[in-house]
């Protein structure tokens, strides 16, 4: 009797121990599973959502999806984000802002700014303007020049398609006086678009742009992007030959045909160097005009710039508008100084 009770008790405690162990095992397995799922979720988040959207605060990975030489120095590069972007920067960035991104050279840990253009490369390698609302899931296309001893652009020019680079931004480089107007630009991709007379709510203002080499990129951004600049741009562009511009040349013709810009081209190859013919150039540069804000009264027949933007190598900036110091604009001298422009209406972009 006594031994049977003892046996019964022993069996009960053994069963309890087994149940407790099983319960413990289930708990371990369950908590292991939860931890694994949390780990998986955090890995998934990190891979797919963390630091994926382009931001000035961290670098986002892009793949070189097109790298094509235009000549021995200039090239077009398209970068495709590894993860499709959700934000269309062409409609999200306010129209009056000029913006660029920084590309990192990881071997020497330096960054350089480059100005994206609202263009895409088609499957047959043609360059087209992105229509309104389209942003190719965040692809960025750049017009670039490599310098013989320059660090970053030379490195970029040699990158094969598929190479991963890191990009952060956007950074605002300059903000023009605000404009809110919508403006049709379908002529940029539709060869049959008609030249129509335009109506605006507010009287638009005009600007002048003095650019050399890839310094033309910010002005092309302003002219080509969604909600483009509503006024007209008087452009003075210096280059070795107009072929340096690659597909931008054709777009500049269209912009002129549709009265968005007037271009004076100075090709050093044709001995048409702005420095050597400064008397002629001075005749083409207007003095700064006053802007009378108010309801739209119509577009003038001539371009009346109220602001001049200057963008190019240091020596070019000095010729056109006087020396630019690292952290300050410096005085307005050079060609613009001679025509009465000053620090209130000239901005020297780097
Ligand atoms: C807002 C902004 C937007 C820009 N957008 C564009 C753009 O869209 N496209 C574009 O192509 N560029 C753009 N740039 C210019 C770009 O950021 C770089 O400055 C350019 O690519 C040169 O960088 P790098 O590293 O190749 O040359 P760097 O190493 O900076 O050299 C620059 C110059 O110095 C010379 N140099 C270098 N080392 C020496 C040396 N030891 N002795 C003598 N000379 C030397 C080089 O030959 C070159 O002429 C932009 C710049 C800014 C600020």
XYZ file of N, CA and C and ligand atoms in Angstrom, residues 100 112-115 143-145 147-154 173 214 217 350, ligand 1:
113
model
N 21.314 70.034 -56.078
C 22.301 69.046 -56.517
C 22.357 67.929 -55.483
N 31.568 65.156 -53.964
C 31.450 66.296 -54.880
C 29.975 66.451 -55.235
N 29.590 67.703 -55.500
C 28.202 67.967 -55.898
C 28.018 67.759 -57.393
N 26.887 67.201 -57.755
C 26.516 67.094 -59.164
C 25.030 67.422 -59.295
N 24.680 68.020 -60.444
C 23.327 68.554 -60.640
C 22.495 67.599 -61.493
N 25.184 65.445 -66.377
C 26.087 65.863 -67.453
C 27.405 66.211 -66.762
N 28.467 65.459 -67.068
C 29.692 65.555 -66.274
C 30.920 65.820 -67.131
N 31.908 66.399 -66.475
C 33.199 66.595 -67.135
C 34.289 66.069 -66.220
N 38.296 66.058 -65.159
C 39.504 66.888 -65.257
C 40.708 65.967 -65.155
N 41.774 66.311 -65.884
C 42.929 65.404 -65.947
C 43.423 65.017 -64.554
N 43.521 66.002 -63.661
C 44.017 65.685 -62.323
C 42.907 65.718 -61.270
N 41.671 65.853 -61.721
C 40.555 65.888 -60.769
C 40.309 64.504 -60.195
N 39.870 64.454 -58.949
C 39.750 63.164 -58.259
C 38.449 62.429 -58.580
N 37.321 63.111 -58.410
C 36.053 62.379 -58.381
C 35.469 62.152 -59.783
N 35.424 63.209 -60.598
C 34.801 63.045 -61.920
C 35.603 62.051 -62.770
N 36.924 62.059 -62.633
C 37.767 61.121 -63.394
C 37.443 59.683 -62.959
N 21.154 74.682 -53.878
C 22.333 75.498 -54.180
C 21.980 76.967 -54.371
N 30.347 72.274 -67.849
C 29.202 71.647 -67.170
C 28.487 72.630 -66.246
N 24.708 72.948 -66.316
C 23.756 71.970 -65.753
C 22.655 72.618 -64.887
N 29.112 77.923 -57.566
C 30.480 77.364 -57.581
C 30.744 76.620 -58.870
C 26.430 72.894 -56.605
C 27.382 72.251 -57.593
C 26.877 71.537 -58.673
C 27.761 70.926 -59.582
N 27.249 70.235 -60.648
C 28.096 69.638 -61.522
C 27.595 68.898 -62.641
O 26.378 68.756 -62.842
N 28.494 68.344 -63.481
C 29.861 68.453 -63.281
O 30.641 67.906 -64.082
N 30.354 69.141 -62.228
C 29.514 69.712 -61.346
N 30.030 70.388 -60.272
C 31.491 70.383 -60.047
C 31.883 69.126 -59.245
O 31.322 69.178 -57.954
C 33.392 68.964 -59.057
O 33.921 70.161 -58.575
C 34.091 68.575 -60.345
O 33.610 67.322 -60.807
C 35.606 68.455 -60.104
O 35.803 67.551 -59.084
P 37.002 66.520 -59.163
O 37.073 65.830 -57.843
O 36.920 65.665 -60.369
O 38.229 67.468 -59.363
P 39.135 68.134 -58.214
O 40.024 67.111 -57.643
O 38.273 68.889 -57.283
O 39.949 69.120 -59.114
C 39.290 70.264 -59.646
C 40.263 71.036 -60.538
O 41.515 71.191 -59.936
C 42.515 70.624 -60.769
N 43.481 69.958 -59.917
C 43.284 68.904 -59.103
N 44.419 68.573 -58.491
C 45.358 69.451 -58.934
C 46.725 69.646 -58.664
N 47.405 68.862 -57.809
N 47.370 70.652 -59.285
C 46.720 71.460 -60.137
N 45.408 71.330 -60.437
C 44.764 70.344 -59.841
C 41.817 69.631 -61.641
O 42.490 69.382 -62.862
C 40.547 70.349 -61.866
O 40.730 71.334 -62.844
C 29.161 71.028 -59.380
C 29.661 71.742 -58.289
C 28.789 72.345 -57.404
C 29.357 73.087 -56.222
